[in-house]
C-alpha positions in Angstrom: 1.1 12.2 89.5 -2.0 10.8 87.7 -3.0 11.7 84.2 -6.4 13.5 84.2 -9.2 12.2 82.0 -10.2 15.0 79.6 -13.1 14.7 77.2 -15.1 17.1 75.1 -18.5 17.8 76.7 -19.9 20.1 74.1 -19.2 22.6 71.4 -21.1 25.8 72.3 -22.3 28.6 70.1 -23.1 32.1 71.2 -26.5 33.4 70.0 -29.3 35.7 71.0 -32.0 33.0 71.4 -30.7 29.6 72.7 -34.1 27.9 72.5 -34.5 28.8 68.8 -31.0 27.6 67.9 -31.4 24.5 70.0 -34.7 23.7 68.2 -33.0 24.2 64.8 -30.1 21.9 65.4 -32.2 19.4 67.4 -34.5 19.0 64.5 -31.7 19.0 61.9 -29.6 16.4 63.7 -32.3 14.5 65.7 -30.7 15.4 69.0 -32.7 15.7 72.2 -32.4 18.5 74.7 -30.5 17.3 77.7 -30.4 20.6 79.6 -32.2 23.9 79.3 -32.3 27.2 81.1 -33.2 30.7 80.0 -29.6 31.3 78.9 -28.4 27.9 77.8 -29.6 24.9 75.8 -27.6 21.7 75.5 -28.4 19.0 73.0 -26.8 15.5 73.0 -26.9 11.8 73.8 -25.6 9.9 76.8 -21.8 9.5 76.7 -21.3 11.7 73.5 -20.2 15.3 73.1 -23.2 17.7 72.7 -24.0 21.0 71.1 -24.6 24.0 73.4 -26.2 27.4 72.7 -25.4 30.3 75.0 -27.4 33.5 75.2 -25.3 36.7 74.6 -27.1 39.9 75.0 -24.8 41.7 72.7 -24.6 38.9 70.1 -23.5 39.9 66.6 -23.8 37.2 63.9 -20.8 36.4 61.7 -20.7 38.3 58.4 -19.3 35.5 56.3 -18.0 35.7 53.6 -17.2 39.3 54.5 -14.4 39.4 57.1 -15.8 42.4 59.0 -17.1 40.0 61.7 -16.0 36.7 60.3 -16.9 33.2 61.4 -15.1 31.9 64.4 -16.0 28.2 63.8 -18.5 26.2 61.9 -20.1 22.7 61.7 -19.4 20.4 58.8 -22.4 18.1 58.4 -21.9 15.0 56.3 -24.8 14.2 53.9 -25.6 11.7 51.2 -27.7 14.0 49.1 -26.7 17.8 49.0 -30.0 19.0 47.4 -32.3 17.0 49.8 -30.2 18.1 52.8 -30.2 21.7 51.7 -34.0 21.6 51.3 -34.4 20.1 54.8 -32.2 22.8 56.4 -33.9 25.6 54.6 -37.3 24.3 55.7 -36.0 24.3 59.3 -35.0 28.0 59.1 -31.5 28.1 57.6 -30.7 30.6 54.9 -28.6 30.2 51.8 -26.0 32.8 51.1 -25.6 33.9 47.5 -21.9 33.1 47.3 -21.1 29.4 47.3 -17.4 28.4 47.0 -17.9 24.8 45.7 -21.7 24.0 45.4 -21.0 20.8 43.6 -19.1 19.4 46.7 -20.5 21.3 49.7 -23.1 24.0 50.5 -22.6 26.8 53.0 -25.8 27.8 54.8 -26.5 30.1 57.8 -28.3 28.9 60.8 -31.1 31.1 62.3 -28.4 33.0 64.4 -26.2 33.6 61.4 -23.5 31.0 62.0 -22.2 29.4 58.8 -22.3 25.6 58.5 -21.6 23.3 55.7 -23.3 20.4 54.1 -20.8 18.1 52.6 -20.6 14.8 50.8 -16.9 14.3 51.8 -16.4 11.4 54.1 -19.9 9.9 53.6 
């Protein structure tokens, strides 16, 4: 019995507009579109896991930090300058929630579909 090769192809996010969310993360992370259809956009580079965005007609954004419809997952993006990275992401269409748990170490923002993501200086 052989051991199957298993590798991560992508991390996918539900949303109402895959093209919009693909543009946001493509611009933010300098990732090209490798596949697109009306209901799915995949960003990535050859041989590396990508980010996918899947259209859901009944999509409801997370309500973080309220747990009514809490976050299911989030991206942690490493940055060298929190303020500059925050300005870039806001200019691309992110929003800044009023509550920030540790703004001196990381910032929580919301992408255009409402998914929380973090900018962090940890590990940089």
